[in-house]
Short mmCIF file of C-alpha atoms in Angstrom, two decimals:
data_model
loop_
_atom_site.label_atom_id
_atom_site.label_comp_id
_atom_site.label_asym_id
_atom_site.label_seq_id
_atom_site.Cartn_x
_atom_site.Cartn_y
_atom_site.Cartn_z
CA MET A 942 -4.20 -26.56 2.78
CA SER A 943 -3.10 -28.89 5.51
CA SER A 944 -5.35 -31.08 7.64
CA THR A 945 -2.63 -32.71 9.77
CA ASP A 946 -1.54 -31.35 13.15
CA GLY A 947 2.17 -30.74 13.54
CA PRO A 948 4.54 -29.75 16.34
CA ASP A 949 5.14 -26.16 17.39
CA LEU A 950 8.32 -24.70 15.98
CA ALA A 951 10.64 -23.97 18.88
CA GLU A 952 13.37 -22.32 16.85
CA ALA A 953 13.31 -20.42 13.59
CA PRO A 954 14.85 -22.60 10.85
CA GLU A 955 17.10 -21.22 8.16
CA GLU A 956 15.30 -19.57 5.26
CA ARG A 957 13.73 -21.89 2.70
CA CYS A 958 10.95 -21.99 0.13
CA PHE A 959 9.21 -25.22 1.13
CA LEU A 960 7.36 -26.50 4.21
CA SER A 961 7.07 -30.02 5.56
CA THR A 962 3.59 -31.39 6.23
CA ALA A 963 4.06 -30.74 9.96
CA GLU A 964 5.27 -27.17 9.35
CA ALA A 965 2.34 -26.47 7.03
CA ALA A 966 -0.05 -27.69 9.71
CA ALA A 967 1.70 -25.54 12.33
CA LEU A 968 1.44 -22.48 10.07
CA GLU A 969 -2.27 -23.07 9.56
CA ARG A 970 -2.76 -23.56 13.28
CA GLU A 971 -1.03 -20.22 13.89
CA LEU A 972 -3.46 -18.49 11.52
CA LEU A 973 -6.50 -20.14 13.09
CA GLU A 974 -5.57 -19.96 16.78
CA ASP A 975 -3.27 -16.97 17.17
CA TYR A 976 -4.59 -14.67 14.45
CA ARG A 977 -8.17 -15.92 14.86
CA PHE A 978 -8.81 -16.30 11.16
CA GLY A 979 -11.75 -18.60 10.46
CA ARG A 980 -11.45 -21.78 8.44
CA GLN A 981 -14.02 -20.41 5.99
CA GLN A 982 -11.84 -17.30 5.51
CA LEU A 983 -8.79 -19.40 4.64
CA VAL A 984 -10.76 -21.62 2.28
CA GLU A 985 -12.27 -18.57 0.58
CA TRP A 986 -8.92 -16.84 0.16
CA CYS A 987 -7.33 -19.99 -1.24
CA GLY A 988 -10.26 -20.70 -3.55
CA HIS A 989 -10.24 -17.17 -4.91
CA ALA A 990 -6.47 -17.21 -5.44
CA SER A 991 -6.65 -20.61 -7.15
CA ALA A 992 -9.21 -19.24 -9.60
CA VAL A 993 -7.01 -16.20 -10.22
CA ALA A 994 -4.09 -18.53 -11.01
CA VAL A 995 -6.29 -20.28 -13.59
CA THR A 996 -7.09 -16.92 -15.20
CA LYS A 997 -3.39 -16.09 -15.50
CA VAL A 998 -2.56 -19.32 -17.35
CA PHE A 999 -5.81 -19.52 -19.33
CA PRO A 1000 -6.90 -15.88 -19.79
CA LEU A 1001 -10.49 -15.59 -20.88
CA PRO A 1002 -9.84 -13.25 -23.87
CA ALA A 1003 -7.52 -15.87 -25.36
CA LEU A 1004 -10.09 -18.67 -25.13
CA PRO A 1005 -12.76 -19.35 -27.76
CA ARG A 1006 -16.26 -19.35 -26.31
CA LYS A 1007 -16.44 -23.14 -26.39
CA GLN A 1008 -13.16 -23.49 -24.49
CA ARG A 1009 -14.15 -21.66 -21.30
CA THR A 1010 -15.09 -24.93 -19.63
CA ALA A 1011 -13.33 -26.32 -16.56
CA LEU A 1012 -13.93 -29.54 -14.66
CA VAL A 1013 -13.26 -29.16 -10.91
CA VAL A 1014 -12.82 -32.49 -9.11
CA CYS A 1015 -13.30 -32.16 -5.34
CA GLY A 1016 -12.62 -34.49 -2.45
CA PRO A 1017 -14.36 -34.49 0.95
CA GLU A 1018 -11.49 -32.89 2.89
CA GLN A 1019 -10.30 -29.29 3.09
CA ASN A 1020 -8.78 -29.23 -0.40
CA GLY A 1021 -12.19 -30.16 -1.74
CA ALA A 1022 -13.68 -27.13 0.00
CA VAL A 1023 -11.05 -24.96 -1.68
CA GLY A 1024 -12.02 -26.55 -4.99
CA LEU A 1025 -15.68 -25.67 -4.47
CA ALA A 1026 -14.76 -22.06 -3.70
CA CYS A 1027 -12.47 -22.02 -6.74
CA ALA A 1028 -15.31 -23.22 -8.98
CA ARG A 1029 -17.60 -20.47 -7.70
CA HIS A 1030 -14.98 -17.81 -8.38
CA LEU A 1031 -14.37 -19.21 -11.87
CA ARG A 1032 -18.07 -18.75 -12.54
CA VAL A 1033 -17.85 -15.15 -11.29
CA PHE A 1034 -14.92 -14.66 -13.68
CA GLU A 1035 -17.21 -15.87 -16.52
CA TYR A 1036 -15.66 -19.30 -17.01
CA GLU A 1037 -17.95 -22.32 -17.25
CA PRO A 1038 -17.04 -24.70 -14.42
CA THR A 1039 -18.53 -28.12 -13.80
CA ILE A 1040 -17.96 -29.93 -10.49
CA PHE A 1041 -17.42 -33.61 -9.83
CA TYR A 1042 -17.78 -34.17 -6.08
CA PRO A 1043 -18.33 -37.91 -5.64
CA THR A 1044 -17.88 -38.24 -1.85
CA ARG A 1045 -19.71 -35.36 -0.23
CA SER A 1046 -18.65 -34.22 3.20
CA PRO A 1047 -21.26 -33.63 5.95
CA ASP A 1048 -19.15 -30.73 7.18
CA PRO A 1049 -21.24 -27.49 7.31
CA LEU A 1050 -18.60 -25.55 5.38
CA HIS A 1051 -18.70 -28.06 2.52
CA ARG A 1052 -22.50 -28.00 2.55
CA ASP A 1053 -22.57 -24.19 2.41
CA LEU A 1054 -20.08 -24.06 -0.46
CA THR A 1055 -22.04 -26.74 -2.33
CA THR A 1056 -25.25 -24.75 -1.90
CA GLN A 1057 -23.55 -21.60 -3.19
CA CYS A 1058 -22.36 -23.44 -6.32
CA GLU A 1059 -25.81 -24.93 -6.91
CA LYS A 1060 -27.49 -21.53 -6.47
CA MET A 1061 -25.11 -20.13 -9.09
CA ASP A 1062 -26.20 -22.87 -11.52
CA ILE A 1063 -22.82 -24.61 -11.60
CA PRO A 1064 -23.56 -28.16 -12.77
CA PHE A 1065 -22.52 -31.18 -10.70
CA LEU A 1066 -21.71 -34.43 -12.50
CA SER A 1067 -23.35 -37.55 -11.10
CA TYR A 1068 -20.50 -39.67 -12.45
CA LEU A 1069 -17.16 -39.20 -14.18
CA PRO A 1070 -16.96 -40.83 -17.62
CA THR A 1071 -14.38 -43.59 -17.81
CA GLU A 1072 -13.88 -42.77 -21.49
CA VAL A 1073 -11.20 -40.15 -21.13
CA GLN A 1074 -11.71 -38.72 -24.61
CA LEU A 1075 -15.18 -37.55 -23.59
CA ILE A 1076 -13.58 -35.46 -20.84
CA ASN A 1077 -10.82 -34.23 -23.14
CA ASN A 1078 -13.41 -33.05 -25.64
CA ALA A 1079 -15.77 -31.46 -23.11
CA TYR A 1080 -13.36 -29.37 -21.01
CA ARG A 1081 -10.46 -26.98 -21.56
CA LEU A 1082 -8.82 -27.88 -18.25
CA VAL A 1083 -9.28 -29.88 -15.04
CA VAL A 1084 -8.75 -28.63 -11.48
CA ASP A 1085 -7.53 -31.31 -9.07
CA ALA A 1086 -8.84 -30.51 -5.57
CA VAL A 1087 -9.06 -34.08 -4.30
CA LEU A 1088 -6.23 -34.67 -1.81
CA GLY A 1089 -4.27 -32.28 0.37
CA PRO A 1090 -1.18 -32.77 2.55
CA GLY A 1091 -1.69 -35.46 5.15
CA VAL A 1092 -4.69 -37.01 3.38
CA GLU A 1093 -4.24 -40.54 2.04
CA PRO A 1094 -6.23 -41.86 -0.94
CA ALA A 1095 -7.80 -44.54 1.26
CA GLU A 1096 -9.30 -41.83 3.48
CA VAL A 1097 -11.42 -40.28 0.72
CA GLY A 1098 -13.04 -43.46 -0.57
CA GLY A 1099 -13.26 -45.48 -3.76
CA PRO A 1100 -15.05 -42.91 -5.97
CA CYS A 1101 -12.28 -40.36 -5.47
CA THR A 1102 -9.59 -42.98 -6.01
CA ARG A 1103 -11.23 -44.04 -9.28
CA ALA A 1104 -11.53 -40.40 -10.35
CA LEU A 1105 -7.80 -39.91 -9.80
CA ALA A 1106 -7.05 -42.94 -11.93
CA THR A 1107 -9.08 -41.33 -14.73
CA LEU A 1108 -7.38 -37.94 -14.30
CA LYS A 1109 -3.98 -39.55 -14.83
CA LEU A 1110 -5.04 -40.51 -18.37
CA LEU A 1111 -6.27 -37.10 -19.53
CA SER A 1112 -4.46 -35.08 -22.19
CA ILE A 1113 -5.96 -31.67 -21.32
CA PRO A 1114 -4.15 -29.34 -18.88
CA LEU A 1115 -4.36 -30.22 -15.18
CA VAL A 1116 -4.25 -27.66 -12.35
CA SER A 1117 -3.49 -29.14 -8.91
CA LEU A 1118 -4.28 -27.26 -5.71
CA ASP A 1119 -1.58 -27.40 -2.99
CA ILE A 1120 -0.14 -30.80 -3.94
CA PRO A 1121 -0.84 -33.09 -6.89
CA SER A 1122 -3.27 -35.81 -5.88
CA GLY A 1123 -2.51 -39.33 -7.01
CA THR A 1124 -2.66 -43.07 -6.46
CA PRO A 1125 -0.05 -43.48 -5.01
CA GLY A 1126 0.76 -39.95 -6.18
CA TRP A 1127 3.13 -37.47 -4.67
CA ASP A 1128 4.55 -37.98 -1.23
CA PRO A 1129 3.90 -34.61 0.45
CA GLU A 1130 7.37 -34.63 2.03
CA THR A 1131 9.56 -35.65 -0.90
CA GLY A 1132 7.40 -35.85 -4.01
CA GLY A 1133 8.36 -39.52 -4.26
CA ASP A 1134 6.56 -41.73 -6.77
CA ALA A 1135 5.50 -38.63 -8.71
CA GLU A 1136 5.91 -40.58 -11.94
CA ASP A 1137 3.06 -42.84 -10.85
CA GLY A 1138 0.69 -40.07 -9.82
CA LEU A 1139 -0.78 -37.00 -11.44
CA ARG A 1140 1.50 -34.75 -13.45
CA PRO A 1141 -0.11 -31.31 -13.36
CA ASP A 1142 0.73 -28.56 -15.81
CA VAL A 1143 -0.05 -25.97 -13.13
CA LEU A 1144 0.51 -26.17 -9.37
CA VAL A 1145 -1.06 -23.66 -6.96
CA SER A 1146 0.64 -23.93 -3.57
CA LEU A 1147 -1.70 -22.75 -0.82
CA ALA A 1148 -0.18 -20.46 1.85
CA ALA A 1149 3.34 -21.77 1.03
CA PRO A 1150 4.81 -24.54 -1.15
CA LYS A 1151 5.15 -27.99 0.38
CA ARG A 1152 8.37 -29.97 0.08
CA CYS A 1153 7.06 -32.14 -2.74
CA ALA A 1154 6.67 -29.00 -4.87
CA GLY A 1155 10.43 -28.94 -5.20
CA ARG A 1156 10.06 -31.76 -7.73
CA PHE A 1157 7.26 -30.13 -9.70
CA SER A 1158 8.21 -30.04 -13.38
CA GLY A 1159 5.08 -28.51 -14.91
CA ARG A 1160 4.81 -25.22 -16.77
CA HIS A 1161 3.47 -22.89 -14.08
CA HIS A 1162 3.87 -22.83 -10.29
CA PHE A 1163 2.06 -20.22 -8.21
CA VAL A 1164 1.96 -19.57 -4.48
CA ALA A 1165 -1.34 -18.31 -3.07
CA GLY A 1166 -0.31 -16.93 0.29
CA ARG A 1167 -0.61 -13.17 0.27
CA PHE A 1168 -2.95 -13.48 3.26
CA VAL A 1169 -0.13 -14.90 5.41
CA PRO A 1170 1.00 -12.10 7.77
CA ASP A 1171 4.63 -10.98 7.58
CA ASP A 1172 5.28 -12.08 11.18
CA VAL A 1173 4.19 -15.61 10.32
CA ARG A 1174 6.37 -15.65 7.21
CA ARG A 1175 9.35 -14.61 9.32
CA LYS A 1176 8.60 -17.17 12.02
CA PHE A 1177 8.59 -19.95 9.44
CA ALA A 1178 11.56 -18.37 7.62
CA LEU A 1179 9.76 -18.40 4.27
CA ARG A 1180 11.71 -16.91 1.39
CA LEU A 1181 9.17 -16.45 -1.39
CA PRO A 1182 8.79 -14.02 -4.30
CA GLY A 1183 6.93 -10.80 -3.70
CA TYR A 1184 3.39 -10.14 -4.90
CA THR A 1185 2.90 -7.57 -7.62
CA GLY A 1186 0.41 -4.77 -7.11
CA THR A 1187 -2.83 -6.23 -5.78
CA ASP A 1188 -2.15 -9.78 -7.02
CA CYS A 1189 -3.09 -12.58 -4.64
CA VAL A 1190 -0.79 -15.11 -6.34
CA ALA A 1191 2.89 -15.00 -7.23
CA ALA A 1192 4.72 -17.06 -9.83
CA LEU A 1193 7.57 -19.25 -8.62
#
């Protein structure tokens, strides 16, 4: 989800599948201000849908008992809140998530989500091992919820930056929420320097894909935006695949 304000859209652009950072921020502002959705609602919807995307790629019946583990790495901005909600839903779905949340936000929403995870006995790591093989052996997959559009690595602090450097070295599957985090990582507008950042196997675009997703080359790309009203989709001229049945994510 976006945390950067953008200009109002005066004219409807031609149909496309991807949003710029400014357009993503304008879409989110429309949901918050015009439709009066709450920020907690959006985070909850996105967290739930992100967990559902994980279940589609790594279905529980296909996993041995010891491979139901997931490491969720969260930053202090809005994507980190989505990661916390995702971890909670993974626990509800009977996965075994562990959270690494090195730079905790004082924001009440982050504190509430952290409390919920703690009350559900989801463990929090006090540090991330620098020996990547320990992580590879301990977890089936990693969820990257560190950076979102408009958030620079320098804004989230050294612990998150060091965590991203470790994530780049892992051999287990990586699931990135909204955009792949990285140092320098993916430019949210173009995807530039992607070869130097994280290379996720799964990308879950929140609300709508960002421009950098056009260069995603992983195995699975989902959009988690069923909650976006049809009028908003038309205003932003989004041309995205339909959702099947009651699914909250759609494969791209």
